Amino acid sequence: MKVLVPVKRVVDYNVKVRVKSDGTGVDIANVKMSMNPFDEIAVEEAVRLKEKGVVAEIIAVSCGVTQCQETLRTAMAIGADRAILVECADELQPLAVAKLLKALVDKEQPGLVILGKQAIDDDCNQTGQMLAALAGLPQGTFASKLEVSDGHVSVTREIDGGSESLKLALPAIITTDLRLNEPRYVTLPNIMKAKKKVLEVFKPADLGVDVTSRIKTLKVTEPPKRGAGIKVPDVATLVAKLKNEAKVI
């Protein structure tokens, strides 16, 4: 079975994000970039399935600027067999990414698509669901456990107040949650091997996909700074402040 694993290049989670002075977006100049942590979990899960003998080939995919090749090389160092970059200098919104992935699903015919539930830069949590809708495939989101057997994938997913178990017929779309696994440490020998693996580059036009933006970002602002806490003498004062000052009740 073939597995497709989309990965996204984002600002490293250890970096404090700064908003541009003109409010047009986030400043990423000279900022450390890395693979989206949820996508790293997806790559790790695909590699574990391959180690179990369930998966024959892992294809890492990224959509974005030329520098996304670095992210794909990281995915191949973890264990992906080859990679595909859909190169585009424009900002790609979730629907555009889903359409590009749909084109690659049609081209590669994978038995399973595993991707992170969301990216830590925009927190949209949309691409996996949109891909499933466009491709007409069953989906299991927020997966905390995954088992593949007899042409089906069993998914344990986290929901409010507990967990839910699903059994999906392959091919299927899976989005990963934090508790699915812990990604392995990438070793130097594997980083060197990744440099020799195949990395194909396409343009959106090569796949026949229109990536024109349908949403316009008007302004980006930092959240208001958190004020200092105060002590209240009794419950009545607390309730009054929550009602009259904070206006949350």
mmCIF file of C-alpha atoms in Angstrom:
data_model
loop_
_atom_site.group_PDB
_atom_site.id
_atom_site.type_symbol
_atom_site.label_atom_id
_atom_site.label_comp_id
_atom_site.label_asym_id
_atom_site.label_seq_id
_atom_site.Cartn_x
_atom_site.Cartn_y
_atom_site.Cartn_z
ATOM 1 C CA MET A 1 0.000 0.000 0.000
ATOM 2 C CA LYS A 2 1.097 3.557 -0.785
ATOM 3 C CA VAL A 3 0.732 6.372 1.774
ATOM 4 C CA LEU A 4 0.644 10.086 0.983
ATOM 5 C CA VAL A 5 1.775 12.388 3.794
ATOM 6 C CA PRO A 6 1.305 16.155 3.306
ATOM 7 C CA VAL A 7 3.684 18.307 5.366
ATOM 8 C CA LYS A 8 3.739 22.081 5.872
ATOM 9 C CA ARG A 9 6.627 24.473 6.477
ATOM 10 C CA VAL A 10 5.784 26.740 9.424
ATOM 11 C CA VAL A 11 7.517 29.024 11.906
ATOM 12 C CA ASP A 12 9.215 26.803 14.488
ATOM 13 C CA TYR A 13 7.051 26.310 17.563
ATOM 14 C CA ASN A 14 9.852 27.588 19.830
ATOM 15 C CA VAL A 15 9.942 30.971 18.082
ATOM 16 C CA LYS A 16 7.957 33.909 19.427
ATOM 17 C CA VAL A 17 5.844 35.115 16.506
ATOM 18 C CA ARG A 18 5.995 38.834 15.651
ATOM 19 C CA VAL A 19 3.410 40.756 13.646
ATOM 20 C CA LYS A 20 4.641 43.092 10.898
ATOM 21 C CA SER A 21 4.483 46.796 11.740
ATOM 22 C CA ASP A 22 1.996 47.445 8.927
ATOM 23 C CA GLY A 23 -0.333 44.660 10.137
ATOM 24 C CA THR A 24 -0.236 42.747 6.832
ATOM 25 C CA GLY A 25 0.901 39.465 8.365
ATOM 26 C CA VAL A 26 3.492 37.655 10.457
ATOM 27 C CA ASP A 27 7.162 38.579 10.133
ATOM 28 C CA ILE A 28 9.100 35.483 8.998
ATOM 29 C CA ALA A 29 12.294 37.237 7.897
ATOM 30 C CA ASN A 30 15.332 35.477 9.408
ATOM 31 C CA VAL A 31 13.025 33.284 11.492
ATOM 32 C CA LYS A 32 13.668 29.586 12.032
ATOM 33 C CA MET A 33 11.214 27.440 10.062
ATOM 34 C CA SER A 34 10.440 23.759 10.585
ATOM 35 C CA MET A 35 7.913 21.054 9.835
ATOM 36 C CA ASN A 36 4.467 21.498 11.360
ATOM 37 C CA PRO A 37 4.511 19.294 14.522
ATOM 38 C CA PHE A 38 1.215 17.574 13.671
ATOM 39 C CA ASP A 39 2.578 16.677 10.214
ATOM 40 C CA GLU A 40 5.730 15.293 11.827
ATOM 41 C CA ILE A 41 3.466 12.940 13.793
ATOM 42 C CA ALA A 42 1.803 11.938 10.504
ATOM 43 C CA VAL A 43 5.176 11.086 8.921
ATOM 44 C CA GLU A 44 6.173 9.075 11.996
ATOM 45 C CA GLU A 45 2.918 7.095 11.876
ATOM 46 C CA ALA A 46 3.413 6.313 8.178
ATOM 47 C CA VAL A 47 6.958 5.092 8.880
ATOM 48 C CA ARG A 48 5.711 2.875 11.728
ATOM 49 C CA LEU A 49 3.120 1.347 9.397
ATOM 50 C CA LYS A 50 5.889 0.657 6.888
ATOM 51 C CA GLU A 51 8.010 -0.974 9.593
ATOM 52 C CA LYS A 52 5.055 -3.260 10.370
ATOM 53 C CA GLY A 53 4.957 -4.319 6.713
ATOM 54 C CA VAL A 54 1.571 -2.706 6.072
ATOM 55 C CA VAL A 55 2.897 0.082 3.843
ATOM 56 C CA ALA A 56 5.201 -0.316 0.847
ATOM 57 C CA GLU A 57 5.898 3.328 -0.061
ATOM 58 C CA ILE A 58 5.636 6.706 1.691
ATOM 59 C CA ILE A 59 5.352 9.882 -0.366
ATOM 60 C CA ALA A 60 5.819 13.220 1.397
ATOM 61 C CA VAL A 61 4.078 16.205 -0.202
ATOM 62 C CA SER A 62 4.367 19.926 0.429
ATOM 63 C CA CYS A 63 2.765 22.949 -1.214
ATOM 64 C CA GLY A 64 4.470 26.328 -1.077
ATOM 65 C CA VAL A 65 7.730 28.154 -1.690
ATOM 66 C CA THR A 66 11.019 26.616 -2.862
ATOM 67 C CA GLN A 67 12.302 26.410 0.738
ATOM 68 C CA CYS A 68 9.676 23.726 1.425
ATOM 69 C CA GLN A 69 12.220 21.327 -0.058
ATOM 70 C CA GLU A 70 14.037 21.485 3.286
ATOM 71 C CA THR A 71 10.871 20.316 5.048
ATOM 72 C CA LEU A 72 10.480 17.482 2.551
ATOM 73 C CA ARG A 73 14.103 16.423 3.091
ATOM 74 C CA THR A 74 13.341 16.240 6.814
ATOM 75 C CA ALA A 75 10.345 14.013 6.068
ATOM 76 C CA MET A 76 12.559 11.749 3.962
ATOM 77 C CA ALA A 77 15.140 11.675 6.754
ATOM 78 C CA ILE A 78 12.413 10.419 9.101
ATOM 79 C CA GLY A 79 11.568 7.669 6.612
ATOM 80 C CA ALA A 80 9.586 8.863 3.577
ATOM 81 C CA ASP A 81 10.730 7.195 0.337
ATOM 82 C CA ARG A 82 10.277 10.137 -2.042
ATOM 83 C CA ALA A 83 8.782 13.602 -2.082
ATOM 84 C CA ILE A 84 6.703 15.952 -4.216
ATOM 85 C CA LEU A 85 6.758 19.743 -3.992
ATOM 86 C CA VAL A 86 3.968 21.778 -5.560
ATOM 87 C CA GLU A 87 5.852 25.038 -5.872
ATOM 88 C CA CYS A 88 3.878 28.256 -5.524
ATOM 89 C CA ALA A 89 5.046 31.682 -4.342
ATOM 90 C CA ASP A 90 1.521 32.881 -3.530
ATOM 91 C CA GLU A 91 -0.174 32.341 -0.177
ATOM 92 C CA LEU A 92 -2.074 29.063 -0.292
ATOM 93 C CA GLN A 93 -5.332 28.803 1.606
ATOM 94 C CA PRO A 94 -6.742 25.475 2.868
ATOM 95 C CA LEU A 95 -9.111 24.987 -0.082
ATOM 96 C CA ALA A 96 -6.293 25.540 -2.593
ATOM 97 C CA VAL A 97 -4.054 23.062 -0.752
ATOM 98 C CA ALA A 98 -6.900 20.520 -0.626
ATOM 99 C CA LYS A 99 -7.401 20.862 -4.398
ATOM 100 C CA LEU A 100 -3.683 20.342 -5.024
ATOM 101 C CA LEU A 101 -3.662 17.278 -2.764
ATOM 102 C CA LYS A 102 -6.776 15.949 -4.532
ATOM 103 C CA ALA A 103 -4.908 16.175 -7.848
ATOM 104 C CA LEU A 104 -1.965 14.278 -6.347
ATOM 105 C CA VAL A 105 -4.298 11.657 -4.848
ATOM 106 C CA ASP A 106 -5.731 11.093 -8.332
ATOM 107 C CA LYS A 107 -2.207 10.869 -9.760
ATOM 108 C CA GLU A 108 -0.597 8.627 -7.128
ATOM 109 C CA GLN A 109 -3.655 6.597 -6.021
ATOM 110 C CA PRO A 110 -2.524 6.109 -2.387
ATOM 111 C CA GLY A 111 -4.318 3.679 -0.103
ATOM 112 C CA LEU A 112 -4.063 6.122 2.804
ATOM 113 C CA VAL A 113 -3.493 9.847 3.276
ATOM 114 C CA ILE A 114 -2.192 10.859 6.714
ATOM 115 C CA LEU A 115 -1.792 14.537 7.597
ATOM 116 C CA GLY A 116 -1.711 16.730 10.669
ATOM 117 C CA LYS A 117 -5.074 17.866 12.003
ATOM 118 C CA GLN A 118 -4.004 21.515 11.725
ATOM 119 C CA ALA A 119 -1.023 23.780 11.146
ATOM 120 C CA ILE A 120 0.316 25.797 14.056
ATOM 121 C CA ASP A 121 0.541 28.987 11.979
ATOM 122 C CA ASP A 122 -3.089 29.483 10.906
ATOM 123 C CA ASP A 123 -4.796 26.821 13.084
ATOM 124 C CA CYS A 124 -7.429 26.370 10.366
ATOM 125 C CA ASN A 125 -8.050 22.610 10.820
ATOM 126 C CA GLN A 126 -9.687 22.450 7.373
ATOM 127 C CA THR A 127 -7.407 20.865 4.779
ATOM 128 C CA GLY A 128 -7.953 17.209 5.735
ATOM 129 C CA GLN A 129 -11.724 17.550 5.819
ATOM 130 C CA MET A 130 -11.798 19.484 2.534
ATOM 131 C CA LEU A 131 -9.590 16.866 0.867
ATOM 132 C CA ALA A 132 -11.902 14.064 2.025
ATOM 133 C CA ALA A 133 -14.912 15.922 0.601
ATOM 134 C CA LEU A 134 -13.229 16.674 -2.739
ATOM 135 C CA ALA A 135 -11.895 13.128 -3.132
ATOM 136 C CA GLY A 136 -15.086 11.479 -1.885
ATOM 137 C CA LEU A 137 -13.152 9.412 0.646
ATOM 138 C CA PRO A 138 -13.997 8.446 4.256
ATOM 139 C CA GLN A 139 -12.200 10.439 6.932
ATOM 140 C CA GLY A 140 -11.052 9.944 10.508
ATOM 141 C CA THR A 141 -9.991 13.178 12.199
ATOM 142 C CA PHE A 142 -8.017 13.807 15.418
ATOM 143 C CA ALA A 143 -6.680 10.241 15.432
ATOM 144 C CA SER A 144 -5.017 9.107 18.667
ATOM 145 C CA LYS A 145 -4.646 5.467 17.536
ATOM 146 C CA LEU A 146 -4.434 3.847 14.115
ATOM 147 C CA GLU A 147 -4.554 0.222 12.953
ATOM 148 C CA VAL A 148 -4.649 -1.037 9.348
ATOM 149 C CA SER A 149 -5.849 -4.535 8.405
ATOM 150 C CA ASP A 150 -7.950 -6.365 5.782
ATOM 151 C CA GLY A 151 -8.548 -3.322 3.585
ATOM 152 C CA HIS A 152 -9.780 -1.198 6.491
ATOM 153 C CA VAL A 153 -8.302 1.291 8.930
ATOM 154 C CA SER A 154 -9.505 1.424 12.535
ATOM 155 C CA VAL A 155 -9.233 4.894 14.036
ATOM 156 C CA THR A 156 -9.609 5.947 17.656
ATOM 157 C CA ARG A 157 -10.330 9.662 17.696
ATOM 158 C CA GLU A 158 -10.637 12.126 20.523
ATOM 159 C CA ILE A 159 -13.980 13.837 21.038
ATOM 160 C CA ASP A 160 -15.449 16.026 23.776
ATOM 161 C CA GLY A 161 -15.623 13.973 26.950
ATOM 162 C CA GLY A 162 -14.037 10.781 25.633
ATOM 163 C CA SER A 163 -13.051 8.883 22.497
ATOM 164 C CA GLU A 164 -14.762 7.427 19.444
ATOM 165 C CA SER A 165 -13.789 4.359 17.387
ATOM 166 C CA LEU A 166 -14.278 4.294 13.615
ATOM 167 C CA LYS A 167 -13.666 1.637 10.975
ATOM 168 C CA LEU A 168 -13.064 3.067 7.513
ATOM 169 C CA ALA A 169 -12.718 1.304 4.177
ATOM 170 C CA LEU A 170 -9.492 2.105 2.335
ATOM 171 C CA PRO A 171 -8.563 4.411 0.696
ATOM 172 C CA ALA A 172 -9.195 6.947 3.477
ATOM 173 C CA ILE A 173 -8.054 10.286 4.897
ATOM 174 C CA ILE A 174 -6.642 10.452 8.449
ATOM 175 C CA THR A 175 -5.694 13.570 10.426
ATOM 176 C CA THR A 176 -3.390 13.118 13.405
ATOM 177 C CA ASP A 177 -3.644 14.359 16.973
ATOM 178 C CA LEU A 178 -0.783 14.852 19.446
ATOM 179 C CA ARG A 179 -1.313 11.592 21.311
ATOM 180 C CA LEU A 180 -0.960 9.355 18.240
ATOM 181 C CA ASN A 181 2.815 8.945 18.678
ATOM 182 C CA GLU A 182 6.075 10.687 19.484
ATOM 183 C CA PRO A 183 8.233 11.368 16.389
ATOM 184 C CA ARG A 184 11.692 9.841 16.359
ATOM 185 C CA TYR A 185 14.956 11.762 16.469
ATOM 186 C CA VAL A 186 16.391 12.277 12.982
ATOM 187 C CA THR A 187 19.937 10.906 12.767
ATOM 188 C CA LEU A 188 22.752 12.362 10.662
ATOM 189 C CA PRO A 189 23.107 9.233 8.444
ATOM 190 C CA ASN A 190 19.417 9.435 7.575
ATOM 191 C CA ILE A 191 19.757 13.157 6.805
ATOM 192 C CA MET A 192 22.560 12.304 4.360
ATOM 193 C CA LYS A 193 20.501 9.513 2.780
ATOM 194 C CA ALA A 194 17.556 11.893 2.350
ATOM 195 C CA LYS A 195 19.657 14.120 0.089
ATOM 196 C CA LYS A 196 19.829 11.302 -2.473
ATOM 197 C CA LYS A 197 16.112 10.504 -2.494
ATOM 198 C CA VAL A 198 13.870 11.645 -5.355
ATOM 199 C CA LEU A 199 12.124 15.012 -4.978
ATOM 200 C CA GLU A 200 9.781 15.990 -7.824
ATOM 201 C CA VAL A 201 8.674 19.598 -8.352
ATOM 202 C CA PHE A 202 5.376 20.611 -9.963
ATOM 203 C CA LYS A 203 3.533 23.869 -10.442
ATOM 204 C CA PRO A 204 -0.204 24.188 -9.685
ATOM 205 C CA ALA A 205 -0.797 24.623 -13.430
ATOM 206 C CA ASP A 206 0.867 21.249 -14.077
ATOM 207 C CA LEU A 207 -1.860 19.665 -11.952
ATOM 208 C CA GLY A 208 -4.623 21.755 -13.510
ATOM 209 C CA VAL A 209 -5.487 23.476 -10.235
ATOM 210 C CA ASP A 210 -6.502 27.113 -9.754
ATOM 211 C CA VAL A 211 -5.061 28.364 -6.439
ATOM 212 C CA THR A 212 -6.545 31.868 -6.581
ATOM 213 C CA SER A 213 -7.248 33.159 -3.068
ATOM 214 C CA ARG A 214 -10.907 33.462 -2.103
ATOM 215 C CA ILE A 215 -10.286 35.020 1.298
ATOM 216 C CA LYS A 216 -8.491 38.308 1.893
ATOM 217 C CA THR A 217 -6.647 39.047 5.116
ATOM 218 C CA LEU A 218 -7.560 42.584 6.129
ATOM 219 C CA LYS A 219 -5.319 42.977 9.159
ATOM 220 C CA VAL A 220 -3.222 40.946 11.572
ATOM 221 C CA THR A 221 -2.836 42.142 15.158
ATOM 222 C CA GLU A 222 -1.254 40.747 18.296
ATOM 223 C CA PRO A 223 -3.617 39.661 21.077
ATOM 224 C CA PRO A 224 -4.027 42.189 23.903
ATOM 225 C CA LYS A 225 -1.503 41.811 26.689
ATOM 226 C CA ARG A 226 -2.780 39.951 29.702
ATOM 227 C CA GLY A 227 -3.439 42.145 32.720
ATOM 228 C CA ALA A 228 -2.275 41.394 36.242
ATOM 229 C CA GLY A 229 -4.528 39.317 38.457
ATOM 230 C CA ILE A 230 -6.284 40.666 41.528
ATOM 231 C CA LYS A 231 -7.491 39.175 44.786
ATOM 232 C CA VAL A 232 -11.133 39.467 45.822
ATOM 233 C CA PRO A 233 -12.435 39.173 49.385
ATOM 234 C CA ASP A 234 -15.430 36.944 48.677
ATOM 235 C CA VAL A 235 -17.480 35.115 46.042
ATOM 236 C CA ALA A 236 -20.009 37.920 45.724
ATOM 237 C CA THR A 237 -17.274 40.372 44.667
ATOM 238 C CA LEU A 238 -15.882 37.830 42.195
ATOM 239 C CA VAL A 239 -19.290 37.325 40.580
ATOM 240 C CA ALA A 240 -19.846 41.093 40.419
ATOM 241 C CA LYS A 241 -16.517 41.680 38.685
ATOM 242 C CA LEU A 242 -17.093 38.827 36.207
ATOM 243 C CA LYS A 243 -20.494 40.270 35.391
ATOM 244 C CA ASN A 244 -19.830 44.029 35.362
ATOM 245 C CA GLU A 245 -16.153 44.342 34.413
ATOM 246 C CA ALA A 246 -15.175 41.219 32.491
ATOM 247 C CA LYS A 247 -18.727 40.783 31.158
ATOM 248 C CA VAL A 248 -18.308 37.021 30.815
ATOM 249 C CA ILE A 249 -21.473 36.108 32.729
#
